[in-house]
XYZ file of C-alpha atoms in Angstrom:
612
model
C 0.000 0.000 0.000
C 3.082 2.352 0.449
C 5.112 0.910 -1.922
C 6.977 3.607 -4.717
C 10.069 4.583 -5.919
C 11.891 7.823 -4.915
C 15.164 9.293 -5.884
C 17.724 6.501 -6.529
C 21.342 6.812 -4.617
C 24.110 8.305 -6.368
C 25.515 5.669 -7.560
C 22.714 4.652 -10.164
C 21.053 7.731 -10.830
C 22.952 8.993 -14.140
C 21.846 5.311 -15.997
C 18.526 5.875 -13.877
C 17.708 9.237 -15.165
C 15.404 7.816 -18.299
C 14.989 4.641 -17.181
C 12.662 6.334 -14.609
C 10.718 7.714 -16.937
C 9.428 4.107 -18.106
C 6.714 1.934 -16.488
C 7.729 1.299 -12.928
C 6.992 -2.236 -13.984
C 9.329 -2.184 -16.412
C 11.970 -0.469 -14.210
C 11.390 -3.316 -11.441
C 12.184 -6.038 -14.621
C 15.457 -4.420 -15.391
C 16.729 -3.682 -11.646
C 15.618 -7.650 -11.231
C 19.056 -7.770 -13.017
C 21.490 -5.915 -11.207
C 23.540 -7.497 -8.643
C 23.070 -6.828 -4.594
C 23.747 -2.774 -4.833
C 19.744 -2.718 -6.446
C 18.042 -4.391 -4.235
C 19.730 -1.808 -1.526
C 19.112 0.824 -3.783
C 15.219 -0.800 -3.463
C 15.382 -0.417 -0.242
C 16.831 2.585 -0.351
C 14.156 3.953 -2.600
C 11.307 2.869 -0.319
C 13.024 4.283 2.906
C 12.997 7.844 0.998
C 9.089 7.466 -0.063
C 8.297 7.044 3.427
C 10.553 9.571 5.073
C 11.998 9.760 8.244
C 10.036 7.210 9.862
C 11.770 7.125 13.246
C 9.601 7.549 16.423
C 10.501 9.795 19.570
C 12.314 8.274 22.177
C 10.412 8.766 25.514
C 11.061 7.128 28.844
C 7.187 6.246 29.834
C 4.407 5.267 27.352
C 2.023 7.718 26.806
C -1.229 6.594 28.148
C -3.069 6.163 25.044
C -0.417 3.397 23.962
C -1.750 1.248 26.687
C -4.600 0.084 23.989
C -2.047 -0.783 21.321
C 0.262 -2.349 23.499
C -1.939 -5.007 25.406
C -3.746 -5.464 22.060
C -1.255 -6.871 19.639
C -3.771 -8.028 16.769
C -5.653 -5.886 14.270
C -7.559 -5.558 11.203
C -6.579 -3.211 8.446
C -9.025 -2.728 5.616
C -7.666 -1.294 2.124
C -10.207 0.018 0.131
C -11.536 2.008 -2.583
C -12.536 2.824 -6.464
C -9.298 0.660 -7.099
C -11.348 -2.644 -5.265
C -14.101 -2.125 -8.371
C -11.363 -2.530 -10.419
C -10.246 -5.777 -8.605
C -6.592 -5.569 -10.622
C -8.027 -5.086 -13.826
C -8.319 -2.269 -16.752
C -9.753 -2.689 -19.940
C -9.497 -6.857 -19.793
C -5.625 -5.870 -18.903
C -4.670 -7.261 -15.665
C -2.045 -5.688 -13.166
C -0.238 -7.924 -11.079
C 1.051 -5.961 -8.328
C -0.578 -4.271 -5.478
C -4.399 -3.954 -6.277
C -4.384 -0.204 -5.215
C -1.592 1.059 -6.993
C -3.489 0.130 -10.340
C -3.982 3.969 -11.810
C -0.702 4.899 -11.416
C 1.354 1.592 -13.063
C -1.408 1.205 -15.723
C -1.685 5.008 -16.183
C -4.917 5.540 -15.793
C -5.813 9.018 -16.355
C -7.185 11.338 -14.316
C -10.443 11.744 -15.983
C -10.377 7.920 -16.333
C -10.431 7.486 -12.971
C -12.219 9.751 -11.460
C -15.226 8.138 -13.955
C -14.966 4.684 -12.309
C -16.692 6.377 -9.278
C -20.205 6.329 -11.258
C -20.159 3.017 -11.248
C -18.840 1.852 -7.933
C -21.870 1.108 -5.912
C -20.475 -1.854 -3.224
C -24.482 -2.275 -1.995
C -23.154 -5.349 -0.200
C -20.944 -3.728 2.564
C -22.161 -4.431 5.422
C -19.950 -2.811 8.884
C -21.436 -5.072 11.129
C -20.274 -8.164 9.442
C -17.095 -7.130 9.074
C -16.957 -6.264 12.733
C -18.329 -9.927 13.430
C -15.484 -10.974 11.575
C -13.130 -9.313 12.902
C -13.990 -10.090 16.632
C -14.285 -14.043 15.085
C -10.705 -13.455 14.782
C -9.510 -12.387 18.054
C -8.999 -8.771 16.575
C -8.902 -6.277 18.901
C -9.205 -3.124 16.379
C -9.933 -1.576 12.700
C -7.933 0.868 10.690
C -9.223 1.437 7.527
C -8.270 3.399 3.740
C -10.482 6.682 4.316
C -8.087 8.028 1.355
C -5.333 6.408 -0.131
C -2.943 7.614 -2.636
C -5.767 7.739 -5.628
C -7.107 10.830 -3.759
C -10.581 8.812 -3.583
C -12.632 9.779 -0.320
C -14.703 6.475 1.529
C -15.912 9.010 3.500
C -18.643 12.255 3.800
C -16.354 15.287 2.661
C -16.725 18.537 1.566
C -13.885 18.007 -1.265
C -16.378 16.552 -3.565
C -14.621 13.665 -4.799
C -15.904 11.493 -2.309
C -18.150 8.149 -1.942
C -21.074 9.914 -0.715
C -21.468 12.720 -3.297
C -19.823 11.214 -6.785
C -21.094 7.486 -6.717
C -24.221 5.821 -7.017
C -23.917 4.702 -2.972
C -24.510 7.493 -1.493
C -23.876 6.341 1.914
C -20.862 7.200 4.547
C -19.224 3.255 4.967
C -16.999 5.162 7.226
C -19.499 6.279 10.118
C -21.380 3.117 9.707
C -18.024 1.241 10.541
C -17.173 3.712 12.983
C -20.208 2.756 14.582
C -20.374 -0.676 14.206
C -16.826 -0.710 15.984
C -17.547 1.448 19.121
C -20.416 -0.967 19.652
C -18.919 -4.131 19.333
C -16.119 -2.568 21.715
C -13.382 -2.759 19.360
C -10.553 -0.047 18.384
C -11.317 2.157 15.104
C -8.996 4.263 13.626
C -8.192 5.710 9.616
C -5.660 5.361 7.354
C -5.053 8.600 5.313
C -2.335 9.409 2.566
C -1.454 12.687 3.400
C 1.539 13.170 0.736
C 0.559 11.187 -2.308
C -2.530 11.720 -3.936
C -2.554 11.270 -7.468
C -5.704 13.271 -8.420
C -5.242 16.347 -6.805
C -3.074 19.106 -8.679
C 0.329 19.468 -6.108
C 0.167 16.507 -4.230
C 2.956 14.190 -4.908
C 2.106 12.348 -7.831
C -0.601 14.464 -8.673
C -0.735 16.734 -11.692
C 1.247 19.637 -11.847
C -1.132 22.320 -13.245
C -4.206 23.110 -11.530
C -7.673 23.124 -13.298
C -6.636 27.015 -14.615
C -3.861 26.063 -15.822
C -1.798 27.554 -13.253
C 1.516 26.037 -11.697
C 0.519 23.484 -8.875
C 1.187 23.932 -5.245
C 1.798 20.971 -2.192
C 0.833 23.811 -0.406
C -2.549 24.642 -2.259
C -3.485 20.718 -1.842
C -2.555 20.952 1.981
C -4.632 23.912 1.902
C -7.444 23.063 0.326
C -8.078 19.015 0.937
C -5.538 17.627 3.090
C -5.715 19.175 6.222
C -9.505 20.090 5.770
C -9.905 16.217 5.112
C -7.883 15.222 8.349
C -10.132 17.485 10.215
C -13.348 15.550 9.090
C -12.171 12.403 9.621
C -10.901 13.922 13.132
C -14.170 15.267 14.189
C -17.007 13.195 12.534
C -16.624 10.098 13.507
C -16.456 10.132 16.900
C -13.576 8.516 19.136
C -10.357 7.283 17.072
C -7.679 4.879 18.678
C -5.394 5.586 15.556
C -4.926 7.819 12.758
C -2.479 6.071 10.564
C -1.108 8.399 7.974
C 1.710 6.502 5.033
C 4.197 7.579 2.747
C 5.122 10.804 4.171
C 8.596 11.217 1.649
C 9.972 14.599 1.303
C 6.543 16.456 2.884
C 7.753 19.175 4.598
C 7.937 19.113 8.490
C 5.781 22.655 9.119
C 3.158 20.456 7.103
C 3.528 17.408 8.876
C 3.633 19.345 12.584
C 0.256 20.936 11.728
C -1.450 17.408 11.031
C -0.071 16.239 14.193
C -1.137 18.890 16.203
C -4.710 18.662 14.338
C -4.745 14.750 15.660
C -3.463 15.611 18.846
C -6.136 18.598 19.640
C -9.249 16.531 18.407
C -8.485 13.034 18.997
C -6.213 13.290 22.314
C -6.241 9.727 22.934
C -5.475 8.610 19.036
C -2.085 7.298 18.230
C 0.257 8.091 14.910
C 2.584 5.804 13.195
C 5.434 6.360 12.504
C 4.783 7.061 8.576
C 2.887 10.504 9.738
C 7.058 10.976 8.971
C 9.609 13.215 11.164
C 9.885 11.049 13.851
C 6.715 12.407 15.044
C 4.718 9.210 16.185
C 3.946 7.231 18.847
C 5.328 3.998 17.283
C 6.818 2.548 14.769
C 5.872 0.717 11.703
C 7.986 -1.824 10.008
C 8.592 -2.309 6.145
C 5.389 -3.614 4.471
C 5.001 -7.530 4.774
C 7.837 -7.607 7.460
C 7.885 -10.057 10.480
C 11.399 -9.684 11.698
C 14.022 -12.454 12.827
C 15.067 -10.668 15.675
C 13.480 -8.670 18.505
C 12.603 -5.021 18.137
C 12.577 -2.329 21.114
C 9.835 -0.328 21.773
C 6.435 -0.271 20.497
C 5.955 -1.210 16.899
C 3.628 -3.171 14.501
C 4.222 -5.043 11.808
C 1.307 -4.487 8.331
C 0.902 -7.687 6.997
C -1.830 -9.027 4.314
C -3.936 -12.391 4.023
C -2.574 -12.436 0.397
C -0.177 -10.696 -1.260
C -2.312 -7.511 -2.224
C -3.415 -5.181 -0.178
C -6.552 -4.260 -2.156
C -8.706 -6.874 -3.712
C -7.087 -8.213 -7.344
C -9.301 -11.115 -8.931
C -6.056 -12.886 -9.789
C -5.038 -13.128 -5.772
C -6.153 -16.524 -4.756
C -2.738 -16.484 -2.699
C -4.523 -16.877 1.113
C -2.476 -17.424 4.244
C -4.112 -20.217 5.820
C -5.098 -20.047 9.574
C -1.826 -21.820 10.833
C 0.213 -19.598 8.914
C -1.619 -16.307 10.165
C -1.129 -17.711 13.672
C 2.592 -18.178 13.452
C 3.046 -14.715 11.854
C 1.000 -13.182 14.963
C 2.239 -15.100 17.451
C 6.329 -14.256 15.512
C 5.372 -10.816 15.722
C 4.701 -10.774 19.707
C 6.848 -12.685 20.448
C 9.625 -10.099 18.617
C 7.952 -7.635 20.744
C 5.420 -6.207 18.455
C 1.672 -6.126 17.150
C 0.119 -7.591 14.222
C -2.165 -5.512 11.770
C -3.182 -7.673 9.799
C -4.691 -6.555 6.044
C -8.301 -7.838 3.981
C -9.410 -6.091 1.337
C -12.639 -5.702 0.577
C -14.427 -6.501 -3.500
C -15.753 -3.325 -5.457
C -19.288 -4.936 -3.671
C -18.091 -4.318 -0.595
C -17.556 -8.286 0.603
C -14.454 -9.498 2.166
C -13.095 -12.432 0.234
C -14.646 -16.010 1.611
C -11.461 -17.806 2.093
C -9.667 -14.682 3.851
C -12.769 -14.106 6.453
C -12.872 -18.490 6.833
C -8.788 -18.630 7.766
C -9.490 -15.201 10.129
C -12.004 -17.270 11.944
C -10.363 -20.584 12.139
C -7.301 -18.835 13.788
C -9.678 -16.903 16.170
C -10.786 -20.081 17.346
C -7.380 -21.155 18.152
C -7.120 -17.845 19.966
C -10.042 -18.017 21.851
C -8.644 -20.557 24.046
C -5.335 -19.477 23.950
C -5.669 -15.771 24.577
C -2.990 -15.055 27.371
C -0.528 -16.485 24.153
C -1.149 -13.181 22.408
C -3.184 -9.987 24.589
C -1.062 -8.376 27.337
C 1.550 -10.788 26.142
C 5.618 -9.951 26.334
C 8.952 -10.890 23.779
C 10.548 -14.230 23.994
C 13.095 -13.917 25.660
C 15.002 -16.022 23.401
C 15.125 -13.203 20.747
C 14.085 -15.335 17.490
C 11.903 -17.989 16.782
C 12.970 -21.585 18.099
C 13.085 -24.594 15.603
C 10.121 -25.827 17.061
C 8.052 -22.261 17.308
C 7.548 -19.732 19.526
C 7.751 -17.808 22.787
C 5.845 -14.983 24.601
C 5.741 -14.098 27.908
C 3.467 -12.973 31.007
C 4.721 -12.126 34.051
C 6.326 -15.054 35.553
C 5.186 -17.481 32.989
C 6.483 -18.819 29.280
C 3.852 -19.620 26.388
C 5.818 -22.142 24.234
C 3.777 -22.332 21.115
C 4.321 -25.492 19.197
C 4.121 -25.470 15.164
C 6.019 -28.315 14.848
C 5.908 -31.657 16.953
C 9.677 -32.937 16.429
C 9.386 -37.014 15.982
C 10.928 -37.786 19.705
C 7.852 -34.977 21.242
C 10.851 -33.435 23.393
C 10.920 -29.519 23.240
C 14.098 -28.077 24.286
C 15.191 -24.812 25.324
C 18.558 -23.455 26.279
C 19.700 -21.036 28.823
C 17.223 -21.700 31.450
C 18.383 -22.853 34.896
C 16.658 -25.116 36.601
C 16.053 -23.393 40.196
C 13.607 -21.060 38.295
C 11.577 -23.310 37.037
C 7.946 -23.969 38.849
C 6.432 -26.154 36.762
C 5.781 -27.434 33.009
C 2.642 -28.630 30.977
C 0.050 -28.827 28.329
C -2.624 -26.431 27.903
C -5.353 -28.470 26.491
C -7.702 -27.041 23.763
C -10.707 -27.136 26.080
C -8.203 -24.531 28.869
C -6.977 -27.876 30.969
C -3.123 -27.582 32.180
C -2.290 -31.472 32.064
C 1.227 -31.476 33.976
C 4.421 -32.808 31.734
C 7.977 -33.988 32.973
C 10.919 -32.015 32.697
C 14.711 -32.288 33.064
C 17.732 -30.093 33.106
C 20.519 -31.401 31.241
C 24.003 -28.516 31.151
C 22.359 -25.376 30.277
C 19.298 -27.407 28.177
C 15.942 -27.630 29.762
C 13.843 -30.650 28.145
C 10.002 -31.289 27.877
C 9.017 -34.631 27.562
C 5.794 -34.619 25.427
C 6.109 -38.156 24.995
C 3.317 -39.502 26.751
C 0.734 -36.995 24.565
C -1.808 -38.372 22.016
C -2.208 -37.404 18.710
C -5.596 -35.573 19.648
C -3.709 -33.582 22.379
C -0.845 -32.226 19.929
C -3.916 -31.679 16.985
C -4.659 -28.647 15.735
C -2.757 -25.208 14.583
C -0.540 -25.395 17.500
C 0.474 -26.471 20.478
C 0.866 -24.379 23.776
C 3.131 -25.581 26.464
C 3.198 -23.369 29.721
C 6.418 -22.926 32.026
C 5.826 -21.296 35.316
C 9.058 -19.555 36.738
C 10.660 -17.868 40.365
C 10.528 -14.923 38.700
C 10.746 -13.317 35.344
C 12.686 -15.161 32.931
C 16.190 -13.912 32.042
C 17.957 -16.213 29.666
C 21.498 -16.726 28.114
C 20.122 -16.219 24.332
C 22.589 -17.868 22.912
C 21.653 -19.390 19.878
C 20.406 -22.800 20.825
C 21.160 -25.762 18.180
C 18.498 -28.287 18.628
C 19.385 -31.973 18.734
C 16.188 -33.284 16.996
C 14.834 -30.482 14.380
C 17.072 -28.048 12.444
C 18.162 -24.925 13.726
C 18.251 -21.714 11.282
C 20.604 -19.356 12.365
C 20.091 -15.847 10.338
C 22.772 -13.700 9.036
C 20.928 -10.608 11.334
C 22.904 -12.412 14.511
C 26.343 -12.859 13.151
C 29.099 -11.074 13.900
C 31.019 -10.261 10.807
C 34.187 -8.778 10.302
C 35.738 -7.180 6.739
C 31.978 -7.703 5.075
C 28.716 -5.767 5.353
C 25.855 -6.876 7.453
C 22.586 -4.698 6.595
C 18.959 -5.158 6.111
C 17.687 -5.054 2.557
C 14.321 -5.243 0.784
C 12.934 -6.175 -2.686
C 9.833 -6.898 -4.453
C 8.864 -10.274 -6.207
C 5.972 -7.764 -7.992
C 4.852 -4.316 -7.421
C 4.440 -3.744 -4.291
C 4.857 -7.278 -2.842
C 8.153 -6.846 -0.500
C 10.653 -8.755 1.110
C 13.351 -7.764 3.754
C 16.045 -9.553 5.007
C 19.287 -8.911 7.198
C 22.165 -10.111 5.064
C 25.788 -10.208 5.123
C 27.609 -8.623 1.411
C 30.331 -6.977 0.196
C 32.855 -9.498 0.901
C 36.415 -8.593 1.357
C 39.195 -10.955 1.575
C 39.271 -12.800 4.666
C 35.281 -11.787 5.615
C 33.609 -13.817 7.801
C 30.128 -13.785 9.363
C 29.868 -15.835 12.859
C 27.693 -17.203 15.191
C 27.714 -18.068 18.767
C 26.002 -21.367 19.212
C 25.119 -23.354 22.398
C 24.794 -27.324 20.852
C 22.269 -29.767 22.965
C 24.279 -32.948 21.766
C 27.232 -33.875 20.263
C 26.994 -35.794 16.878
C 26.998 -35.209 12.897
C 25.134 -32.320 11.689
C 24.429 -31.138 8.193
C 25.324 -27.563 7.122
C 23.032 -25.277 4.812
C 23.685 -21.976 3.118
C 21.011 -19.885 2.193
C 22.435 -17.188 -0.079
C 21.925 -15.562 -3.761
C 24.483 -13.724 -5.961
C 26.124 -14.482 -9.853
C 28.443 -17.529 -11.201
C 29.410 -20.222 -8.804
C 30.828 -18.964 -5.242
C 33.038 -21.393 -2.990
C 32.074 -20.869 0.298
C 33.861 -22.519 3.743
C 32.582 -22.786 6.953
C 34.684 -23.537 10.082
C 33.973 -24.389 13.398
C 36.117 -23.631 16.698
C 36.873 -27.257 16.901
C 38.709 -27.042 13.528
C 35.939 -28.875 11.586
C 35.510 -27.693 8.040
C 33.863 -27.561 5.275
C 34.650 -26.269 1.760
C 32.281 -26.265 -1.684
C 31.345 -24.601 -4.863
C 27.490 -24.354 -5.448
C 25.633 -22.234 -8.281
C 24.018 -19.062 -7.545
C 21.047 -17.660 -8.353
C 19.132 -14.111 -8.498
C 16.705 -15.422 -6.026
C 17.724 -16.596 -2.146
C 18.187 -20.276 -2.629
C 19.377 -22.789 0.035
C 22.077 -25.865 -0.770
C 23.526 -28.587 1.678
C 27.055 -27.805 1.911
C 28.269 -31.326 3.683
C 28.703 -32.555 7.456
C 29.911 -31.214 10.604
C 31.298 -33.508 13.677
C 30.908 -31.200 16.867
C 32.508 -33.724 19.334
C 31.248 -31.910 22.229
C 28.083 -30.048 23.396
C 28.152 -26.460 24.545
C 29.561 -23.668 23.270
C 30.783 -23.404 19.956
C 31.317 -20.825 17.407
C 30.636 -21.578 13.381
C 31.876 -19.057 10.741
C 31.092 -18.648 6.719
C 33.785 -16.533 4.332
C 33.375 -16.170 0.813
C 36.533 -17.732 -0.510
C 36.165 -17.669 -4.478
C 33.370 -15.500 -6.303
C 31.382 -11.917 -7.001
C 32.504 -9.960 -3.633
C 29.249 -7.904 -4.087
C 26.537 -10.268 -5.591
C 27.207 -12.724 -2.937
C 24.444 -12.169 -0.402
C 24.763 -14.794 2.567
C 20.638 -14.748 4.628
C 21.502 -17.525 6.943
C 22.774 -20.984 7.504
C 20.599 -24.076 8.867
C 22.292 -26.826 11.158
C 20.146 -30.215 10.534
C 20.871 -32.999 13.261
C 22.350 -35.999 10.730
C 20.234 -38.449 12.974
């Protein structure tokens, strides 16, 4: 929903300078080609479309952030006269983002702005999507009341709106509103304060006004932006967020003045930080982006239950329920909170399968809830092979995706003196004890004894009662009986880079990762392990980059292992041979680039699979 190109970095923007004049499609094809330096440049790009979006530091939480932070799960809602399109113009379809149709296919203006006499979505109905929300263990709404098209889904006095230029004529906004405040959830709007490609001055809007006159940002601040903020402030009753995007180069007097705006009217409201200038109250990561390793502060990750944000006909793509639940329950346990995207059709109806996998994870959550609301980081710092950790107080939630063969969950760094107790938290809210035993610095859970019926279902939750709060040696833990992925974001890496890049596999569709690059001679990227058992264990590489690169990896016990695999353009992941660790503990393991492309070789992580 934010995604766009800005200015590209010195070091491409002389080839650049036409190539940005073609389709961004296009543009996306050819940069598909370059080596590493694009897909910072990417990055790059998409950092400088959304501006500075740092948050203040402050040493208490501001009251209203007690909402979003015992929360952790919401609903975001794109839509607009891009969801009557549904990815589609004149029989041509657009496979990227769903809402960022009129700009790739160059729609124009008057083109666009036509579509609203037919857009009549008679089937919307708030109170179902409320129903379905709260199915889902949601806890809030924000939805698109304009996005970058410069379409209004709300009553305003700029007269491009739902209300006044479509057949409709009704305010889906206040009804939703409504429908929220009495269901008791969270409502809050998404606005696009910078883009807006319709109105003359706005960034990627047209540069002449109606008269013919040079365009202003300031005229289309003036005149719609801030008067629009100010509806959606006042007329709707209580917001828990306004969630401005994209706020690029807008200048900070103009940014301030929104802020302030929020802050008089809607005291209790939280910003994102994509209002821009480090001005909100948290932060919001890249789009699509569940991080590998624990963030600080508050923060949300925007995720969708395909891979547009606005309905596309095409997008049959759905998560399924267990993979929703392991992206919430990844994203609390990294310390954040889940918004989590549907997008309504041009009638108005959130997709079937996207509203049946909501549900079927709510279930799961219903009797399961201390897993997600009020719920804490693991204190692990990553995900475990197994799945996942949050925390209350005193006690662990270990949420269990996958059952290893042997039913023994392991964790390291635990002592034993803290621990109270261990078991099973049955589906019907039972807490059937389960044995334990402390082996080095390895707790065990023997899950043995459990039926099939009892370790059924999405997951798993095992609960470990503590002393006190948990503090743990967070090592990184190699598992004796399920492989252990060990990203590149918790090396440490000497004479190479180690940064966080993004791309996208289509318009709009991103991915991030925390890499190590730009290899010099004698680079090496290293992790500090703590290894349950002794034994054989397979290495993997999971890397991307041009020709065939020999890679090594070493091990403090002088192990080693040296090979030449293919690269390709995408991440890939190749078995690189086997690794005798005589003796459990700690270890370090180390990758170096010996032979290859210094700067296409991207290295994302290594795996360590138990031979046995």
């Amino acid at each position: 929903h934010g995604s766009s190109f800005a200015q590209p970095s010195a070091l491409f923007k002389e080839p650049l300078t036409i190539l940005m004049k073609l389709n961004t499609i296009t543009l996306i094809c050819l940069l598909s080609h370059f080596t590493l330096g694009a897909l910072s440049w990417a990055e790059e790009s998409m950092d400088q479309m959304w501006g500075d979006t740092s948050v203040q530091e402050t040493a208490a939480l501001p009251a209203r952030a007690e909402f979003f932070d015992h929360s952790n799960y919401g609903m975001f809602i794109h839509w607009g006269l891009y969801s009557h399109l549904g990815g589609q113009w004149k029989g041509e379809t657009f496979y990227g983002i769903g809402e960022w149709i009129k700009r790739q296919m160059k729609i124009s203006d008057e083109d666009y702005m036509a579509i609203a006499e037919e857009f009549n979505p008679v089937a919307f109905d708030a109170e179902d999507i409320v129903r379905t929300a709260k199915a889902a263990g949601m806890k809030y709404i924000i939805i698109t009341s304009k996005h970058h098209e410069g379409f209004a889904m709300f009553d305003s006095e700029h007269p491009f709106n739902i209300v006044d230029a479509t057949p409709f004529g009704r305010d889906p906004m206040k009804e939703l509103a409504e429908a929220c405040r009495a269901a008791g959830l969270g409502f809050g709007f998404y606005y696009s304060h910078y883009q807006d490609w319709t109105s003359p001055g706005a960034h990627g809007g047209p540069k002449e006004n109606p008269d013919g006159s040079e365009a202003s940002f300031e005229r289309y601040f003036r005149e719609k932006c801030y008067p629009q903020v100010k509806e959606i402030c006042t007329n709707y009753g209580p917001l828990s967020f306004v969630w401005f995007d994209t706020p690029g180069s807008m200048p900070k007097e103009f940014v301030s003045e929104l802020v302030e705006l929020v802050r008089e009217t809607q005291p209790d409201a939280l910003l994102c930080s994509r209002v821009g200038h480090g001005m909100g109250d948290y932060r919001s990561l890249g789009d699509m982006e569940v991080p590998v390793k624990n963030h600080e502060g508050l923060w949300e990750t925007c995720d969708t239950t395909n891979d547009s944000w606005s309905y596309a006909w095409y997008d049959q793509n759905w998560k399924d329920a267990k993979t929703i639940l392991n992206r919430l329950v990844s994203t609390v346990g990294r310390g954040g909170s889940y918004l989590l995207n549907v997008g309504p059709d041009g009638q108005g109806c959130v997709p079937p399968a996207a509203t049946e996998y909501l549900v079927e994870a709510g279930q799961w959550l219903q009797n399961h809830p201390g897993v997600v609301y009020r719920a804490g980081p693991s204190p692990w710092g990553m995900a475990l092979p197994w799945g996942d950790v949050t925390v209350q107080g005193d006690h662990l939630n270990l949420v269990v995706f996958e059952w290893p063969q042997d039913r023994r969950i392991h964790l390291s760094g635990l002592k034993q003196a803290e621990i109270v107790s261990a078991g099973l938290r049955s589906h019907d809210g039972d807490l059937e004890p389960l044995k334990w035993t402390q082996e080095g610095t390895w707790l065990s859970i023997d899950g043995g004894e459990l039926d099939a019926d009892q370790i059924a279902g999405l997951a798993t939750v095992l609960e470990l009662e503590l002393k006190a709060v948990p503090v743990v040696d967070a090592t990184l833990g190699v598992h004796p009986n399920l492989p252990t992925l060990l990203p590149a974001a918790f090396a440490e890496v000497e004479n190479a880079v180690q940064k966080r890049i993004g791309w996208m596999e289509k318009f709009g569709e991103w991915k991030h990762v925390t890499q190590v690059g730009e290899w010099k001679p004698g680079g090496t990227a290293t992790w500090k392990i703590d290894l349950a058992e002794a034994g054989d264990y397979y290495v993997e590489l999971t890397y991307r980059g041009e020709g065939r690169p020999v890679w090594t990896v070493k091990t403090d016990e002088g192990d080693f292992l040296q090979n030449q695999q293919a690269a390709t353009q995408g991440y890939q992941s190749y078995r690189f041979g086997l690794i005798d660790f005589k003796t459990p503990g700690k270890h370090t393991i180390s990758v170096s680039l010996i032979e290859g492309d210094r700067v296409a070789s991207s290295l994302e992580s290594i795996r360590i699979v138990p031979a046995r």
